[in-house]
Short mmCIF file of N, CA and C in Angstrom, two decimals:
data_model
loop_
_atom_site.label_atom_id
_atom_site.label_comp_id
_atom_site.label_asym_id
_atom_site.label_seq_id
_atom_site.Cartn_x
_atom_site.Cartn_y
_atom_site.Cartn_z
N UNK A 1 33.23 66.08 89.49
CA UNK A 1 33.31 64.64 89.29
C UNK A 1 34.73 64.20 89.61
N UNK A 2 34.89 63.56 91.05
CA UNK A 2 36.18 62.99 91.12
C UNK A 2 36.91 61.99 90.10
N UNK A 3 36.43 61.64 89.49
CA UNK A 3 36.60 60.44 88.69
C UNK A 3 36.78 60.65 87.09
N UNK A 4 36.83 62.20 86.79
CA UNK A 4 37.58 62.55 85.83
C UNK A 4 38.57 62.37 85.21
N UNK A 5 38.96 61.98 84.37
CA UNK A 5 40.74 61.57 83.94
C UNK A 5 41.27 62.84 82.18
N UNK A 6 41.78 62.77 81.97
CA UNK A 6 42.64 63.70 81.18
C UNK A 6 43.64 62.82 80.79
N UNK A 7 43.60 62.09 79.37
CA UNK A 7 44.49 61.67 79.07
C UNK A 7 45.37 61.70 77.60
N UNK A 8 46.22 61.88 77.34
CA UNK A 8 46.40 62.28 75.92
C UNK A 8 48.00 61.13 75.60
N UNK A 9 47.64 60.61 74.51
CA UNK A 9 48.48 58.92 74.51
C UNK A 9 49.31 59.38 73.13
N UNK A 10 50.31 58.95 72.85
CA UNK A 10 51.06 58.57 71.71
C UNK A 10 51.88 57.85 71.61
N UNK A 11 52.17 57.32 70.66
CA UNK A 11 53.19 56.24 69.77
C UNK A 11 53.79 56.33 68.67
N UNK A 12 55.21 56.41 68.37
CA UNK A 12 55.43 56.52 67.34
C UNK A 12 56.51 55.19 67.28
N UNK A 13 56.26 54.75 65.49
CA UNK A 13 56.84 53.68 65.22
C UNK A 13 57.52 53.65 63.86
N UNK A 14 59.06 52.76 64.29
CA UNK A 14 59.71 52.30 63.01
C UNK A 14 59.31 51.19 62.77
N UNK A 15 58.88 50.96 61.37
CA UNK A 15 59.16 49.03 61.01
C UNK A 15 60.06 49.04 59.58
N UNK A 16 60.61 47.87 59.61
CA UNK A 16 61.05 47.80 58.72
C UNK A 16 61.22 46.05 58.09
N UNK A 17 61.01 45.65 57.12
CA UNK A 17 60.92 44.46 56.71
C UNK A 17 61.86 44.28 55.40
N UNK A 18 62.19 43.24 55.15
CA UNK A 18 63.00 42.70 54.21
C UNK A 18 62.86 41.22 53.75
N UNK A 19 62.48 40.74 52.62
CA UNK A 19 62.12 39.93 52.03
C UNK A 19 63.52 39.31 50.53
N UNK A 20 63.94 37.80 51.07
CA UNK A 20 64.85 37.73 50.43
C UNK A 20 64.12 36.43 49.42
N UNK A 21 64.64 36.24 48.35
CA UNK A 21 64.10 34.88 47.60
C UNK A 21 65.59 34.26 47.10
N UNK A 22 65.68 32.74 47.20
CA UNK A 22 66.46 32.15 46.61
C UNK A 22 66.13 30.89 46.62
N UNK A 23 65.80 30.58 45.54
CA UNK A 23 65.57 29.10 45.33
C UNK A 23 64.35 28.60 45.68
N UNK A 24 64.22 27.80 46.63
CA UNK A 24 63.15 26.99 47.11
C UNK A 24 62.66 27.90 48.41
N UNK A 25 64.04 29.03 49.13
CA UNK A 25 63.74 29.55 50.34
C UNK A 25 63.22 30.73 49.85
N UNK A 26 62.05 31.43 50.70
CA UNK A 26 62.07 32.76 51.05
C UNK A 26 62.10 33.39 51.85
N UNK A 27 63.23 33.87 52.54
CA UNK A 27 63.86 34.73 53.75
C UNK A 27 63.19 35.88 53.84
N UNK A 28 62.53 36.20 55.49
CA UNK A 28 62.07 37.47 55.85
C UNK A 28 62.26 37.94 57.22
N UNK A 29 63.15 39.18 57.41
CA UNK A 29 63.07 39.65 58.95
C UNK A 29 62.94 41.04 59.04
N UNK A 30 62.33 41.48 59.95
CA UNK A 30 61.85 42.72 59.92
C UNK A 30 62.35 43.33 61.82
N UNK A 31 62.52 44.99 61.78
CA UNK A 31 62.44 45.35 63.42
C UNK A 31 61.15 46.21 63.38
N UNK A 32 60.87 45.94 64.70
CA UNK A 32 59.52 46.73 64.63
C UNK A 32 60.05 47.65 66.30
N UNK A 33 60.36 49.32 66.01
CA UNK A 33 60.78 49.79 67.55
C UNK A 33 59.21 50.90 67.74
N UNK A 34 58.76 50.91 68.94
CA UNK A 34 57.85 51.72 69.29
C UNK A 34 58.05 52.20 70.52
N UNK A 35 57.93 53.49 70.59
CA UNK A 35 58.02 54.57 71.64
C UNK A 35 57.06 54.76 71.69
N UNK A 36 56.28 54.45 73.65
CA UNK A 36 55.16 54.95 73.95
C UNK A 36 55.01 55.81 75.21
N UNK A 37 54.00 56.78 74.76
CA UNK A 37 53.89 58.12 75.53
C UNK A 37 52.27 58.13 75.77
N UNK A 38 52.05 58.48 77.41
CA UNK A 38 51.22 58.02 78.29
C UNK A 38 51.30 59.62 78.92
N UNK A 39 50.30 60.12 79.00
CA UNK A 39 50.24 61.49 79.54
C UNK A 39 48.86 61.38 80.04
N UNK A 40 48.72 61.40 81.47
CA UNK A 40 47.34 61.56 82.03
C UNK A 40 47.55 61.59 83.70
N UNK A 41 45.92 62.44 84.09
CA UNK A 41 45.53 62.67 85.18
C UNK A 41 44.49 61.94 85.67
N UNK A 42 44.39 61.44 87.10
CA UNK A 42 43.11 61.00 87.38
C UNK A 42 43.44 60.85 88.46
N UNK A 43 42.18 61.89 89.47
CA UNK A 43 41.04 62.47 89.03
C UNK A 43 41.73 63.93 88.64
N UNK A 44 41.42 64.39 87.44
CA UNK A 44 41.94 65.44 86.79
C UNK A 44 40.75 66.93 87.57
N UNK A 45 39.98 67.18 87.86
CA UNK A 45 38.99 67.76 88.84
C UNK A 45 39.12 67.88 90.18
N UNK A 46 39.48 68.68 90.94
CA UNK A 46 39.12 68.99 92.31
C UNK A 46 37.85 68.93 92.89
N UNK A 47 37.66 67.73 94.11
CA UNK A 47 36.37 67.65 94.14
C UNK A 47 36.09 67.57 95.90
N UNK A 48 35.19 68.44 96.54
CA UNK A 48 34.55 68.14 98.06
C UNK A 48 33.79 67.13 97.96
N UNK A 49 33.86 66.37 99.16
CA UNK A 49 32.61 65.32 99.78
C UNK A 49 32.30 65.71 100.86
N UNK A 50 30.97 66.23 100.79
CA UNK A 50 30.03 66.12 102.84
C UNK A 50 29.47 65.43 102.57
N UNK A 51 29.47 64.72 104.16
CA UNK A 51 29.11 63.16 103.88
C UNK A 51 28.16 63.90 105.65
N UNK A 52 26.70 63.31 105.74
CA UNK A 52 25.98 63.39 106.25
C UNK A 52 24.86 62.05 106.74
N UNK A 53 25.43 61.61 108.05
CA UNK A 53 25.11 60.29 108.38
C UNK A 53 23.19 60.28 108.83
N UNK A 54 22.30 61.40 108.19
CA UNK A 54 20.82 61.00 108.54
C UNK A 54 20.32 62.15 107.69
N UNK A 55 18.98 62.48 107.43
CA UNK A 55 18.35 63.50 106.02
C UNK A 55 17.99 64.80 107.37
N UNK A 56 18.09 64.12 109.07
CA UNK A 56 17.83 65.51 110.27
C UNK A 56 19.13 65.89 110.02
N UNK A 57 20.29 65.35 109.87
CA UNK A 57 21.43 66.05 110.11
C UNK A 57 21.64 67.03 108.89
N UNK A 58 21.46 66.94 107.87
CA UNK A 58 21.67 67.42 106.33
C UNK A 58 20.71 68.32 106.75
N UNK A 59 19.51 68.21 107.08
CA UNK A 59 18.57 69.25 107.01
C UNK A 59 18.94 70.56 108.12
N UNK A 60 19.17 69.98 109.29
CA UNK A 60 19.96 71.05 110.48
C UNK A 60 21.39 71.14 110.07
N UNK A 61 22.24 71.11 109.18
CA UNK A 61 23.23 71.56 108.99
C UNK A 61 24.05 70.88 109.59
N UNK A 62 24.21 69.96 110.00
CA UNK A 62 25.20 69.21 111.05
C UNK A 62 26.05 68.10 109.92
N UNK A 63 26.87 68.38 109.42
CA UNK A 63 27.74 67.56 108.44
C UNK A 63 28.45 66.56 109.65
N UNK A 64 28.51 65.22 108.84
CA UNK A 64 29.60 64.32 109.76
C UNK A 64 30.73 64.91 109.55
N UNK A 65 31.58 64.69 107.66
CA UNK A 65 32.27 64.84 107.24
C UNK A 65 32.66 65.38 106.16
N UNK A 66 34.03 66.07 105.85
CA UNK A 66 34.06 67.04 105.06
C UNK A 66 35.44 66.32 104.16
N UNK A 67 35.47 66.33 102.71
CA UNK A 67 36.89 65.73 102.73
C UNK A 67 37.05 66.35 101.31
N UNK A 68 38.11 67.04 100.93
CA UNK A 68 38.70 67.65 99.62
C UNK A 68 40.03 66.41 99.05
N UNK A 69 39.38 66.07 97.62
CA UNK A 69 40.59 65.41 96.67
C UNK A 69 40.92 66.76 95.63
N UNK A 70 42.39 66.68 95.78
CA UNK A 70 43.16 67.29 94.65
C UNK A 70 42.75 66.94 93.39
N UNK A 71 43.73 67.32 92.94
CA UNK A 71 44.20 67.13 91.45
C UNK A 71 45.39 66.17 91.15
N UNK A 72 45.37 65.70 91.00
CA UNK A 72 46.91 64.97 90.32
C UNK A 72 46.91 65.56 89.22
N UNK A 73 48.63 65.55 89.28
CA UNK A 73 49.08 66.71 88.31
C UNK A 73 49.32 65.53 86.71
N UNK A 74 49.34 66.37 85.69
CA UNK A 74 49.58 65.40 84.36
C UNK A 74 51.02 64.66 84.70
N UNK A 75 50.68 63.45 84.77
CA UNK A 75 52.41 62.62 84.53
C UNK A 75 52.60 62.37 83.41
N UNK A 76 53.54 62.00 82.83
CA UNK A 76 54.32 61.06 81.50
C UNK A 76 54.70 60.26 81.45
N UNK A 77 54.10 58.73 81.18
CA UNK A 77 54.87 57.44 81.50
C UNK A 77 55.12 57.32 79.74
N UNK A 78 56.67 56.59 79.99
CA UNK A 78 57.36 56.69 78.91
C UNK A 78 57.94 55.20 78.70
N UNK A 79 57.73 54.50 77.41
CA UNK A 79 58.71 53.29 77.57
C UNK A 79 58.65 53.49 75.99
N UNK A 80 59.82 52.39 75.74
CA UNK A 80 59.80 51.97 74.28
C UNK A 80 59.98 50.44 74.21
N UNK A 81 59.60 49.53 73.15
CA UNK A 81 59.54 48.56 72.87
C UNK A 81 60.40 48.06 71.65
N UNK A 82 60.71 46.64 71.69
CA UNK A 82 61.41 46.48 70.27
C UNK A 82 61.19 45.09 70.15
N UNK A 83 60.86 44.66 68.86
CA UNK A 83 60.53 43.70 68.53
C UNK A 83 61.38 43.33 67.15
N UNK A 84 61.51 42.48 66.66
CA UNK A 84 62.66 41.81 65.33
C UNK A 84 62.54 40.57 65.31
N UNK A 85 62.07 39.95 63.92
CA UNK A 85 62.04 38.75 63.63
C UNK A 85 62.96 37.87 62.27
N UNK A 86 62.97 36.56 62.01
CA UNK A 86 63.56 36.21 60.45
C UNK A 86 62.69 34.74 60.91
N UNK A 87 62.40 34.56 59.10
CA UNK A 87 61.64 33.79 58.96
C UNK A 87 62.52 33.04 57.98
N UNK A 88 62.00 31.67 57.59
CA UNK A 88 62.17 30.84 56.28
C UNK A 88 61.15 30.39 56.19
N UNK A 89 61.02 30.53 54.92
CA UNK A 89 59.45 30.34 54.01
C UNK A 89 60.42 28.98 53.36
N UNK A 90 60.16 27.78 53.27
CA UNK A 90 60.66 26.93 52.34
C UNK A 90 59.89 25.96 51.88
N UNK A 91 59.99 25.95 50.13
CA UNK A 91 58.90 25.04 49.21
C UNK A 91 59.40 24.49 48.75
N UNK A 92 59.62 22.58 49.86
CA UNK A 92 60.39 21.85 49.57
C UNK A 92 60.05 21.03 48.63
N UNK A 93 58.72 20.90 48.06
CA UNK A 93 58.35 20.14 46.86
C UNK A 93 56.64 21.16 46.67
N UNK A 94 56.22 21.22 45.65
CA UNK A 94 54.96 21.23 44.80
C UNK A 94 53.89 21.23 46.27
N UNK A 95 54.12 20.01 47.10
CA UNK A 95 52.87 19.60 48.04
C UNK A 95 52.90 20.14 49.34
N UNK A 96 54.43 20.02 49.59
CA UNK A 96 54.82 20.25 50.64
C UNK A 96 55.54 21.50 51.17
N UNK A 97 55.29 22.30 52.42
CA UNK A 97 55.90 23.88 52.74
C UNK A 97 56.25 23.74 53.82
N UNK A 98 57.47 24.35 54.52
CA UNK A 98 57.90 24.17 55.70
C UNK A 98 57.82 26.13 56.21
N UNK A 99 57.62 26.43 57.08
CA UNK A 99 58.21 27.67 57.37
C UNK A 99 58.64 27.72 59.05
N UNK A 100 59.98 28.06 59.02
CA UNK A 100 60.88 28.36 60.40
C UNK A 100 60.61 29.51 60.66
N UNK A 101 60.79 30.05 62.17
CA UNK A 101 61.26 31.22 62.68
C UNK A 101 61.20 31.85 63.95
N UNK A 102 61.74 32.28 64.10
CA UNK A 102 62.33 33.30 65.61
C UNK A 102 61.86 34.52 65.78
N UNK A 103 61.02 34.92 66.67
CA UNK A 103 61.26 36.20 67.02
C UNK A 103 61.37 36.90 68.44
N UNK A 104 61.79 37.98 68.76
CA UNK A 104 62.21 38.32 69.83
C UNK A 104 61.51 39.62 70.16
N UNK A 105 60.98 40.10 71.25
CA UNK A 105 60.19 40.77 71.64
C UNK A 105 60.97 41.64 73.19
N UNK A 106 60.78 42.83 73.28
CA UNK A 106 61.18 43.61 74.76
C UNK A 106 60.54 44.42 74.98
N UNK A 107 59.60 44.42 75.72
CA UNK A 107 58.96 45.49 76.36
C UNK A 107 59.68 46.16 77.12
N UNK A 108 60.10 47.49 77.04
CA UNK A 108 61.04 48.08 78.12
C UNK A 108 60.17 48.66 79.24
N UNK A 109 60.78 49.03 80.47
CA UNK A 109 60.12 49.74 81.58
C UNK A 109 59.93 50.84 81.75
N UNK A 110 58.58 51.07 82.33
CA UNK A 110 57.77 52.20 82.44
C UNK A 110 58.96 53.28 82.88
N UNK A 111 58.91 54.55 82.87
CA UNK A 111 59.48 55.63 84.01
C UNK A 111 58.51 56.45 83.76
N UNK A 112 58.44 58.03 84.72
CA UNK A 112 57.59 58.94 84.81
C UNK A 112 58.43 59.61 84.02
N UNK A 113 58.50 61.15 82.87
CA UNK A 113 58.92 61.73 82.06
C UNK A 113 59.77 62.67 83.24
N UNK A 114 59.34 63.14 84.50
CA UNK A 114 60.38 64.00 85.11
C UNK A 114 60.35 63.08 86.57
N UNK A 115 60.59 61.97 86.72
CA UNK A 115 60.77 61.44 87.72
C UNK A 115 59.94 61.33 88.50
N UNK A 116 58.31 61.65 88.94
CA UNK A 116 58.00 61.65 89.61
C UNK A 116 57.43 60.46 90.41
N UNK A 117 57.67 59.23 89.62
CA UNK A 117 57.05 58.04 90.01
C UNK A 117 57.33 57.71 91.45
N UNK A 118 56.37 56.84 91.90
CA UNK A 118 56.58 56.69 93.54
C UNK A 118 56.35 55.15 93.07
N UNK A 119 57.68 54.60 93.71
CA UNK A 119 57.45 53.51 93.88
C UNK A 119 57.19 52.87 95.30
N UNK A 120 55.91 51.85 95.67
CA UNK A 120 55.61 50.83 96.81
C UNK A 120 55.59 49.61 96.54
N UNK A 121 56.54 49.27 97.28
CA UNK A 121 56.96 47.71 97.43
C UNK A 121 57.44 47.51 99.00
N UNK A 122 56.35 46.80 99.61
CA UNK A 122 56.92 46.48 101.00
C UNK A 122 57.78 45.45 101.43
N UNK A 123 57.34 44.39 99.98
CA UNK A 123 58.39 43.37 100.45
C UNK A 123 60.03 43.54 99.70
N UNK A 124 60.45 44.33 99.16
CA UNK A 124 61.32 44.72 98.28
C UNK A 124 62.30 46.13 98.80
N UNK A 125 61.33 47.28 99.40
CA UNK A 125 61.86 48.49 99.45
C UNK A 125 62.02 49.02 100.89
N UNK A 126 62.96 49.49 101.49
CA UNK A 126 63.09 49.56 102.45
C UNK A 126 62.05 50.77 102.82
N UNK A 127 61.32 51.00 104.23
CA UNK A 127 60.51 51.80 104.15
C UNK A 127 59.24 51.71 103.90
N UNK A 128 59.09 50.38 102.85
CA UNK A 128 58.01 50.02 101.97
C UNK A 128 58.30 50.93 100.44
N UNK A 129 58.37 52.23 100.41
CA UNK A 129 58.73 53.32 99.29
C UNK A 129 60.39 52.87 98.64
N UNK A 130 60.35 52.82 97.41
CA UNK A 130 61.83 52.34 97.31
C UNK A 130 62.29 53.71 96.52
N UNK A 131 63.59 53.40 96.99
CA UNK A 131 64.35 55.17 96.37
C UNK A 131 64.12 55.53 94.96
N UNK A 132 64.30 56.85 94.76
CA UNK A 132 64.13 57.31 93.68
C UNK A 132 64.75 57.08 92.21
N UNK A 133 63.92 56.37 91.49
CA UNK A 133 65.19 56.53 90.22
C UNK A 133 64.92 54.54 89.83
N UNK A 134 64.59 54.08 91.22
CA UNK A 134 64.14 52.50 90.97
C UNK A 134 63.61 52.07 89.88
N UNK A 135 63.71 51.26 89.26
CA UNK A 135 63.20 50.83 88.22
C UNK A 135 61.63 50.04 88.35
N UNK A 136 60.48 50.29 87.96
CA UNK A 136 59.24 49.97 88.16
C UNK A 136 59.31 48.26 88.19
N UNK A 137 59.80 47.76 87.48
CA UNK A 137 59.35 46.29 87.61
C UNK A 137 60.80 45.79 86.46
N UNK A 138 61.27 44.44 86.68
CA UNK A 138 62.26 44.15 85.66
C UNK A 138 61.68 43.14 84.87
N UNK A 139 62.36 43.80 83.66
CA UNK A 139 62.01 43.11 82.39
C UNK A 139 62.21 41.69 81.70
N UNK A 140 61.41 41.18 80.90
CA UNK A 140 61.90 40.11 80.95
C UNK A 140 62.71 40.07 79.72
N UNK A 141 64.24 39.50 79.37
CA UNK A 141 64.89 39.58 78.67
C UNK A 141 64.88 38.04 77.57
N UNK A 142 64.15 37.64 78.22
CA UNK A 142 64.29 36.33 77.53
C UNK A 142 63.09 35.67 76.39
N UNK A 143 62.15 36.70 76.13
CA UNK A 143 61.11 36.42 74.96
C UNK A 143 61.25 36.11 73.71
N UNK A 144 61.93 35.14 73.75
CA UNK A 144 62.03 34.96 72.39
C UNK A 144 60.86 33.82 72.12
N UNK A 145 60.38 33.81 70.58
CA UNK A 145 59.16 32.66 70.03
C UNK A 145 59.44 32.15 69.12
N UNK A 146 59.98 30.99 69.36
CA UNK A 146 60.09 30.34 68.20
C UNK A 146 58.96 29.74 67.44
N UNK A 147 58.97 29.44 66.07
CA UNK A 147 57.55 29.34 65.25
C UNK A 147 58.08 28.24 64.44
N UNK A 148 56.96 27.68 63.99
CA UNK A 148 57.36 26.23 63.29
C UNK A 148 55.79 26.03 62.61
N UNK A 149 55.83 25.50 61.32
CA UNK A 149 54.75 25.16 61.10
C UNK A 149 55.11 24.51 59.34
N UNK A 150 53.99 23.43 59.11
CA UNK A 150 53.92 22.99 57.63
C UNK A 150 52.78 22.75 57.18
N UNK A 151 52.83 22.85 56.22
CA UNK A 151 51.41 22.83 54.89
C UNK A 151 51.92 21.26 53.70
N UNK A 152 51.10 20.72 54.04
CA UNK A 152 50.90 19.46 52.77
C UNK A 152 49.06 19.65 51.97
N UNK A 153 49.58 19.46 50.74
CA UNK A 153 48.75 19.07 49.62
C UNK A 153 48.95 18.37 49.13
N UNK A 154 48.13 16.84 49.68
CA UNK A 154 48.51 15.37 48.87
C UNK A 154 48.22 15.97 47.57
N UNK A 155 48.96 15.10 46.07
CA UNK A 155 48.57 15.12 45.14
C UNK A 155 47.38 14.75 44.57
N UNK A 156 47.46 13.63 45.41
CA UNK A 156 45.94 12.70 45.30
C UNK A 156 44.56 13.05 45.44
N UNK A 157 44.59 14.27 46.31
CA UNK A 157 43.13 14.82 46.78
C UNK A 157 43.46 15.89 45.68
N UNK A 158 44.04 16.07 44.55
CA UNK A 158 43.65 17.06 43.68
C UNK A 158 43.60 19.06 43.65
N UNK A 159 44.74 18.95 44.90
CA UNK A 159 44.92 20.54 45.16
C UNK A 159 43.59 20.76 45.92
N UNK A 160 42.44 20.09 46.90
CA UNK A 160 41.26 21.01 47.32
C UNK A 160 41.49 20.49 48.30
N UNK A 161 42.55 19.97 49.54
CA UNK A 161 42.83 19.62 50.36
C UNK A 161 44.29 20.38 51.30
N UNK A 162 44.65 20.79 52.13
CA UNK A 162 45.06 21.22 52.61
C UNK A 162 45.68 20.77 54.07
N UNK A 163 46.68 19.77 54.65
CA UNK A 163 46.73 19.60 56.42
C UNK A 163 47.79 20.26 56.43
N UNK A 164 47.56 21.07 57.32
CA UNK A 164 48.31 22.26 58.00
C UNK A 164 48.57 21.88 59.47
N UNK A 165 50.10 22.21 60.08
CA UNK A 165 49.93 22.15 61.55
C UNK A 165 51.12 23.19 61.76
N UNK A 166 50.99 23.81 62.81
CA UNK A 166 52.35 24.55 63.68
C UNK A 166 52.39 24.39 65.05
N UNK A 167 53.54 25.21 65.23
CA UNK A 167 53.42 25.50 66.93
C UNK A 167 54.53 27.06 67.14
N UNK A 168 53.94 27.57 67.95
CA UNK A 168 54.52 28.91 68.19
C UNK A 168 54.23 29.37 69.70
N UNK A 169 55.46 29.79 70.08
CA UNK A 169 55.25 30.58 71.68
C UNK A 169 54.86 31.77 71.72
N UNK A 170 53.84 32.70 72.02
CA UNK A 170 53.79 33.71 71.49
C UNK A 170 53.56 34.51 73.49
N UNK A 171 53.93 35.96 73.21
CA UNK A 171 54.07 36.71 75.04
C UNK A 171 53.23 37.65 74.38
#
């Protein structure tokens, strides 16, 4: 089966959060870093195709075509990510809640674990193939999301009322 794959994935992750209270505010920012590990083949199987253009030719032995796929060997695509946020929780009266906040996000770029990545880019790399060591694609450095949102509970409707609105950029 050409179409075999072999893949074996991991992630490992720090988070960490922190929660502050004072007063009316409650302060929260946390980092979240993840290292991800990508280990796979495809087609992990060595496989022939005879390819036989009529059921006389197959039957008399007369093959059109003959064609062997390898193996691709296991690669390691490797990146890590980092993410970190701070919030304000603020309960500016009984009815009314405001909450601010920022967060920032980086997906870092792929590489192969022993280099083997091939990069193609024709409009970019000379050759079309760009030299070794190139960086797969550039990152975007600028993700940040800002978040905004408030909660009112007229007095009047008796606490079973709720208008809520925000807005947030989220990647």
């Amino acid at each position: 089966d050409a179409t075999a794959t072999v893949r074996y994935d991991n992630s490992f992750n720090f988070v960490d959060d922190i929660t502050l209270v004072r007063g009316r505010h409650t302060f929260k920012a946390g980092i979240n870093i993840r290292r991800v590990q990508e280990n796979k083949a495809s087609p992990s199987i060595a496989d022939e195709v005879y390819t036989y253009s009529s059921l006389a030719n197959f039957t008399n032995n007369l093959m059109d075509s003959d064609s062997y796929a390898g193996v691709v060997p296991l690669t390691g695509q490797r990146k890590t990510q980092y993410a970190g946020y701070i919030m304000d929780h603020l309960q500016y009266s009984s009815s009314l809640t405001f909450n601010l906040g920022l967060r920032y996000e980086y997906f870092g770029v792929d590489h192969e674990v022993q280099g083997r990545g091939i990069l193609v880019d024709p409009l970019h790399c000379p050759n079309v193939i760009c030299p070794k060591g190139a960086e797969w694609y550039s990152p975007n450095l600028l993700d940040f999301e800002p978040r905004i949102s408030v909660a009112y509970a007229p007095r009047g409707l008796g606490g079973k009322t709720v208008f809520r609105g925000g807005f947030a950029i989220n990647y």
